[in-house]
PDB file of C-alpha atoms in Angstrom:
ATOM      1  CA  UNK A  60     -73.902 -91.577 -86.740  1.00  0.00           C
ATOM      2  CA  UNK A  61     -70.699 -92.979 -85.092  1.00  0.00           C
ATOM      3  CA  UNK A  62     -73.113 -93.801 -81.932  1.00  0.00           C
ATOM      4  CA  UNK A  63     -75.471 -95.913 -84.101  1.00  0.00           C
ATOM      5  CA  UNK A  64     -72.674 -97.368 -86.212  1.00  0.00           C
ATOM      6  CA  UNK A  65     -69.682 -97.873 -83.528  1.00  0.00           C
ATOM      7  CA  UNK A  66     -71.378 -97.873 -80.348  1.00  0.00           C
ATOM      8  CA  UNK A  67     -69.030 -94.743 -79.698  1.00  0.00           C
ATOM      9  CA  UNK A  68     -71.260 -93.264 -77.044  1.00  0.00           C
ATOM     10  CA  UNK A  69     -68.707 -92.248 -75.369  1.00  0.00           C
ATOM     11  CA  UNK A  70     -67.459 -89.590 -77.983  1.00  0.00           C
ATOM     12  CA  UNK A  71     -70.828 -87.067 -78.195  1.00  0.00           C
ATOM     13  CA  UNK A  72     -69.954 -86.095 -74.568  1.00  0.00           C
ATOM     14  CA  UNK A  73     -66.131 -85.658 -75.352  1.00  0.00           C
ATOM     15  CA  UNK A  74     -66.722 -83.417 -78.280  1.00  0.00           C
ATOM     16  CA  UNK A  75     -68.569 -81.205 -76.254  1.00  0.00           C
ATOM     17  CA  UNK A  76     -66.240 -81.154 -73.559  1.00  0.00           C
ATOM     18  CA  UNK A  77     -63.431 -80.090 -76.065  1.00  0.00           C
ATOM     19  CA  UNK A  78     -65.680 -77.575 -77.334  1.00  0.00           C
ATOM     20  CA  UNK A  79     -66.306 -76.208 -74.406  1.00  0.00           C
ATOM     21  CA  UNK A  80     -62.754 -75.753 -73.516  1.00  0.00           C
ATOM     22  CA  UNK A  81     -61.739 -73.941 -76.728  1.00  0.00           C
ATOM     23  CA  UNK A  82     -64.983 -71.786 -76.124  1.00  0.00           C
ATOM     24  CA  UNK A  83     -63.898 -70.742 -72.449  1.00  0.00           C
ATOM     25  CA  UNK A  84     -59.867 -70.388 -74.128  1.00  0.00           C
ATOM     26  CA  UNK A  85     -60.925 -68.123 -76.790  1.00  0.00           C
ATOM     27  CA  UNK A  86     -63.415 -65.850 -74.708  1.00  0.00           C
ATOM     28  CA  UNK A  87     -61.167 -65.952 -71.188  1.00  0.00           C
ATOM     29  CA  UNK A  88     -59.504 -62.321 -71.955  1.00  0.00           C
ATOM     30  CA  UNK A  89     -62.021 -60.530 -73.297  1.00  0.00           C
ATOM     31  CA  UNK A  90     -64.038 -62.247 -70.164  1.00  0.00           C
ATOM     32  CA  UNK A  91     -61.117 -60.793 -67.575  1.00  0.00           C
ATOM     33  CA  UNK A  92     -61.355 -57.592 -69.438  1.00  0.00           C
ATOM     34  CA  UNK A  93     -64.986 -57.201 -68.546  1.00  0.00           C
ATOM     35  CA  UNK A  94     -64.866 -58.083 -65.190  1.00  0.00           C
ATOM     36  CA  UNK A  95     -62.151 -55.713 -65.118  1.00  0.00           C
ATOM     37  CA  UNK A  96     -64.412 -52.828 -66.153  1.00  0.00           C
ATOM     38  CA  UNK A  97     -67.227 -54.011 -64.836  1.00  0.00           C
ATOM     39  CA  UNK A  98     -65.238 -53.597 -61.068  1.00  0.00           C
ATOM     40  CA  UNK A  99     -64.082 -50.311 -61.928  1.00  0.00           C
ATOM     41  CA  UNK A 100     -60.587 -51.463 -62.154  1.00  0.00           C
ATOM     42  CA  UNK A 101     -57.732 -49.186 -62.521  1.00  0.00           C
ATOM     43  CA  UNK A 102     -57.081 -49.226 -66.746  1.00  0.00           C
ATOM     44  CA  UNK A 103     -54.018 -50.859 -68.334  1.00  0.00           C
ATOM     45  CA  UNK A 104     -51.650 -48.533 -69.401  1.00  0.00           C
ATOM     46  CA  UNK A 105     -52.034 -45.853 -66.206  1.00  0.00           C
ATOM     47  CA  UNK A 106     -49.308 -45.778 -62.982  1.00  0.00           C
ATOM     48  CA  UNK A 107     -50.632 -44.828 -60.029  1.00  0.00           C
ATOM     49  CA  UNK A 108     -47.926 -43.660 -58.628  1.00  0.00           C
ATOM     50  CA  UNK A 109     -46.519 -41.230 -61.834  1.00  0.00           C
ATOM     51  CA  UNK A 110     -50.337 -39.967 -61.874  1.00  0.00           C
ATOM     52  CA  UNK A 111     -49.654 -39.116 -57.942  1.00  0.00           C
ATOM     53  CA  UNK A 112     -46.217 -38.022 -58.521  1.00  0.00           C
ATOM     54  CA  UNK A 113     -47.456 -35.573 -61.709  1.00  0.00           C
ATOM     55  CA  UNK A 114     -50.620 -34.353 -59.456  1.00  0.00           C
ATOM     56  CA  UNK A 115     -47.934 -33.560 -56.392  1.00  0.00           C
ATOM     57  CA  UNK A 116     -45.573 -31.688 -58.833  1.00  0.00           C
ATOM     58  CA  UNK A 117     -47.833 -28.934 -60.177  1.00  0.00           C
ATOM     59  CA  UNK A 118     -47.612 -25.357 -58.824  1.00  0.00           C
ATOM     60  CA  UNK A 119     -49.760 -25.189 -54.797  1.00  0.00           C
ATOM     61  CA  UNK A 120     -50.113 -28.526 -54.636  1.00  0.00           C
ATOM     62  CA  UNK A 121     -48.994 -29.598 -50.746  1.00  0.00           C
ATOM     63  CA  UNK A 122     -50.355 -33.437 -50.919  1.00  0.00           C
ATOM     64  CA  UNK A 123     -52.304 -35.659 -52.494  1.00  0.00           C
ATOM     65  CA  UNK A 124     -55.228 -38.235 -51.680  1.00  0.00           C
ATOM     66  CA  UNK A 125     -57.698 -40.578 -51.853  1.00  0.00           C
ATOM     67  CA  UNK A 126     -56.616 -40.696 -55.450  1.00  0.00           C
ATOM     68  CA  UNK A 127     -59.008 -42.784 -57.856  1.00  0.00           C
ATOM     69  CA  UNK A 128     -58.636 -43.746 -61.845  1.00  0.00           C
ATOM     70  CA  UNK A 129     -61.455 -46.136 -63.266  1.00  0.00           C
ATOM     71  CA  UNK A 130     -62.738 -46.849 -66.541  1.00  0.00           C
ATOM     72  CA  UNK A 131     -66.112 -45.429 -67.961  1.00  0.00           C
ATOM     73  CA  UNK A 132     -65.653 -47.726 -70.930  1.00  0.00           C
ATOM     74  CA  UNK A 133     -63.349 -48.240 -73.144  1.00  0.00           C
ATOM     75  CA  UNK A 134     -62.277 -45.517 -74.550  1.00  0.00           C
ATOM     76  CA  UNK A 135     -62.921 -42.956 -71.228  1.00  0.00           C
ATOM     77  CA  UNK A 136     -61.639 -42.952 -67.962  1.00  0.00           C
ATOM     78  CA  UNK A 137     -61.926 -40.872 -65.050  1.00  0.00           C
ATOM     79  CA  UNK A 138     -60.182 -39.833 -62.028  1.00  0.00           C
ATOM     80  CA  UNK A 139     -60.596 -38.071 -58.615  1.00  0.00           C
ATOM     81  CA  UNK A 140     -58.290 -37.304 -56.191  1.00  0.00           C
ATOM     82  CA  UNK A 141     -58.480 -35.025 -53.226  1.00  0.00           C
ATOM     83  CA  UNK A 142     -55.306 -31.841 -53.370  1.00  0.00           C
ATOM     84  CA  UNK A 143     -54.000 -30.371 -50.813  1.00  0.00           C
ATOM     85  CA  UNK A 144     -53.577 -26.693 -51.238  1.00  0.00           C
ATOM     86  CA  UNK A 145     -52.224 -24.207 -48.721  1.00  0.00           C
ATOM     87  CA  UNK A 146     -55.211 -21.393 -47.312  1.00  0.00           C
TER      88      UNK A 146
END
């Protein structure tokens, strides 16, 4: 209506590009997050190194490597990790 009445053509493409901004604004976490997962990133919330550190600590344990932690959603995660245990 503002087109026809004003000659405001330049506002229809405008709007959209404001919408599309608060669209991309809103979603842009939840968009990292699943990238995140989707990568089989290491979850917020877990240190790598206090994971190695605890693993290295317990009883027989000589070394630790090729330690792994992903997500298998968002409420599981998994880990694998080779020890190093005397013969």
């Amino acid at each position: 209506l503002l087109y026809l009445q004003f000659g405001w053509g330049w506002l229809d493409p405008l709007v959209s590009l404001v919408i599309a901004v608060v669209i991309v604004l809103g979603t842009w976490g939840l968009f990292r997050q699943s990238l995140h997962l989707a990568f089989d990133g290491v979850p917020e919330g877990i240190d790598l190194v206090e994971v190695h550190a605890w693993l290295s600590a317990q009883p027989g344990v000589v070394d630790v490597h090729d330690l792994h932690v992903w997500a298998l959603g968002t409420s599981d995660v998994a880990l694998t990790a080779h020890l190093v245990m005397p013969a």
